Short mmCIF file of C-alpha atoms in Angstrom, two decimals:
data_model
loop_
_atom_site.label_atom_id
_atom_site.label_comp_id
_atom_site.label_asym_id
_atom_site.label_seq_id
_atom_site.Cartn_x
_atom_site.Cartn_y
_atom_site.Cartn_z
CA UNK S 1 52.63 -10.82 30.72
CA UNK S 2 49.54 -11.80 32.58
CA UNK S 3 49.38 -8.35 34.14
CA UNK S 4 49.35 -6.74 30.72
CA UNK S 5 46.58 -9.08 29.59
CA UNK S 6 44.53 -8.42 32.72
CA UNK S 7 44.97 -4.69 32.25
CA UNK S 8 43.73 -4.99 28.68
CA UNK S 9 40.75 -7.04 29.73
CA UNK S 10 39.96 -4.55 32.56
CA UNK S 11 40.32 -1.67 30.10
CA UNK S 12 38.07 -3.40 27.58
CA UNK S 13 35.50 -4.17 30.28
CA UNK S 14 35.53 -0.61 31.44
CA UNK S 15 35.10 0.62 27.84
CA UNK S 16 32.21 -1.81 27.34
CA UNK S 17 30.64 -0.71 30.60
CA UNK S 18 30.83 2.92 29.49
CA UNK S 19 29.31 2.14 26.12
CA UNK S 20 26.52 0.23 27.84
CA UNK S 21 25.85 3.22 30.13
CA UNK S 22 25.79 5.58 27.17
CA UNK S 23 23.37 3.35 25.31
CA UNK S 24 21.11 3.13 28.41
CA UNK S 25 21.15 6.98 28.53
CA UNK S 26 20.23 7.23 24.88
CA UNK S 27 17.44 4.65 25.21
CA UNK S 28 16.10 6.63 28.21
CA UNK S 29 16.15 9.83 26.17
CA UNK S 30 14.37 8.11 23.22
CA UNK S 31 11.77 6.66 25.61
CA UNK S 32 11.06 10.15 27.05
CA UNK S 33 10.72 11.63 23.59
CA UNK S 34 8.48 8.81 22.46
CA UNK S 35 6.23 9.35 25.54
CA UNK S 36 5.94 13.01 24.62
CA UNK S 37 5.01 12.20 21.06
CA UNK S 38 2.39 9.68 22.23
CA UNK S 39 1.02 12.25 24.71
CA UNK S 40 0.78 14.82 21.97
CA UNK S 41 -1.10 12.48 19.66
CA UNK S 42 -3.31 10.52 22.05
CA UNK S 43 -3.38 12.80 25.11
CA UNK S 44 -2.38 12.17 28.67
CA UNK S 45 -5.06 11.28 31.20
CA UNK S 46 -2.86 12.32 34.18
CA UNK S 47 -2.28 15.87 32.95
CA UNK S 48 -5.70 16.13 31.35
CA UNK S 49 -4.29 17.10 27.97
CA UNK S 50 -6.32 15.92 25.04
CA UNK S 51 -3.83 15.58 22.21
CA UNK S 52 -4.50 15.64 18.51
CA UNK S 53 -7.06 12.80 18.61
CA UNK S 54 -9.19 14.71 21.13
CA UNK S 55 -8.89 17.84 19.05
CA UNK S 56 -10.07 16.00 15.98
CA UNK S 57 -13.08 14.60 17.91
CA UNK S 58 -13.93 18.15 19.09
CA UNK S 59 -13.66 19.39 15.53
CA UNK S 60 -15.95 16.69 14.28
CA UNK S 61 -18.59 17.61 16.84
CA UNK S 62 -18.32 21.29 15.85
CA UNK S 63 -18.67 20.36 12.21
CA UNK S 64 -21.84 18.41 12.96
CA UNK S 65 -23.30 21.41 14.88
CA UNK S 66 -22.42 23.70 11.93
CA UNK S 67 -24.02 21.29 9.43
CA UNK S 68 -27.17 21.19 11.58
CA UNK S 69 -27.29 25.01 11.66
CA UNK S 70 -26.83 25.23 7.87
CA UNK S 71 -29.70 22.72 7.40
CA UNK S 72 -31.94 24.85 9.60
CA UNK S 73 -30.99 27.96 7.65
CA UNK S 74 -31.71 26.29 4.34
CA UNK S 75 -35.07 25.07 5.67
CA UNK S 76 -35.92 28.62 6.83
CA UNK S 77 -35.00 30.05 3.35
CA UNK S 78 -37.33 27.44 1.69
CA UNK S 79 -40.17 28.36 4.05
CA UNK S 80 -39.60 32.07 3.46
CA UNK S 81 -39.62 31.66 -0.33
CA UNK S 82 -42.80 29.54 -0.26
CA UNK S 83 -44.45 32.12 2.02
CA UNK S 84 -43.49 35.01 -0.22
CA UNK S 85 -44.61 33.00 -3.30
CA UNK S 86 -47.96 32.18 -1.73
CA UNK S 87 -48.54 35.80 -0.69
CA UNK S 88 -47.70 37.04 -4.15
CA UNK S 89 -49.94 34.43 -5.74
CA UNK S 90 -52.74 35.36 -3.32
CA UNK S 91 -52.22 39.05 -4.19
CA UNK S 92 -52.32 38.36 -7.88
CA UNK S 93 -55.52 36.28 -7.58
CA UNK S 94 -57.15 39.08 -5.51
CA UNK S 95 -56.06 41.69 -8.11
CA UNK S 96 -57.44 39.50 -10.85
CA UNK S 97 -60.76 39.16 -9.03
CA UNK S 98 -60.91 42.90 -8.30
CA UNK S 99 -60.09 43.72 -11.98
CA UNK S 100 -62.74 41.22 -13.11
CA UNK S 101 -65.29 42.61 -10.74
CA UNK S 102 -64.58 46.22 -11.77
CA UNK S 103 -65.01 45.33 -15.52
CA UNK S 104 -68.29 43.59 -14.77
CA UNK S 105 -69.72 46.63 -12.97
#
């Protein structure tokens, strides 16, 4: 009777040991996948990969550069419009003076 009990205990211990081993394998697999996800998001300094956070930082810098270029372009447009306006105003004043002078003579 004790032999049967011992066999059951040994069998149960073996089963528990196998389940523990399986759980350790699954936890190891989950840990590996979690590490991959963290590397994809934050980057990995060992492999020099940037991850999504680095990509976002790069995009923000590029957006700032583009905004600066657009501001310069808008400033150039304003200067051009003022220059054209001043030239036209000068031409109109000169034409008025020439017309006035020709009527006087």
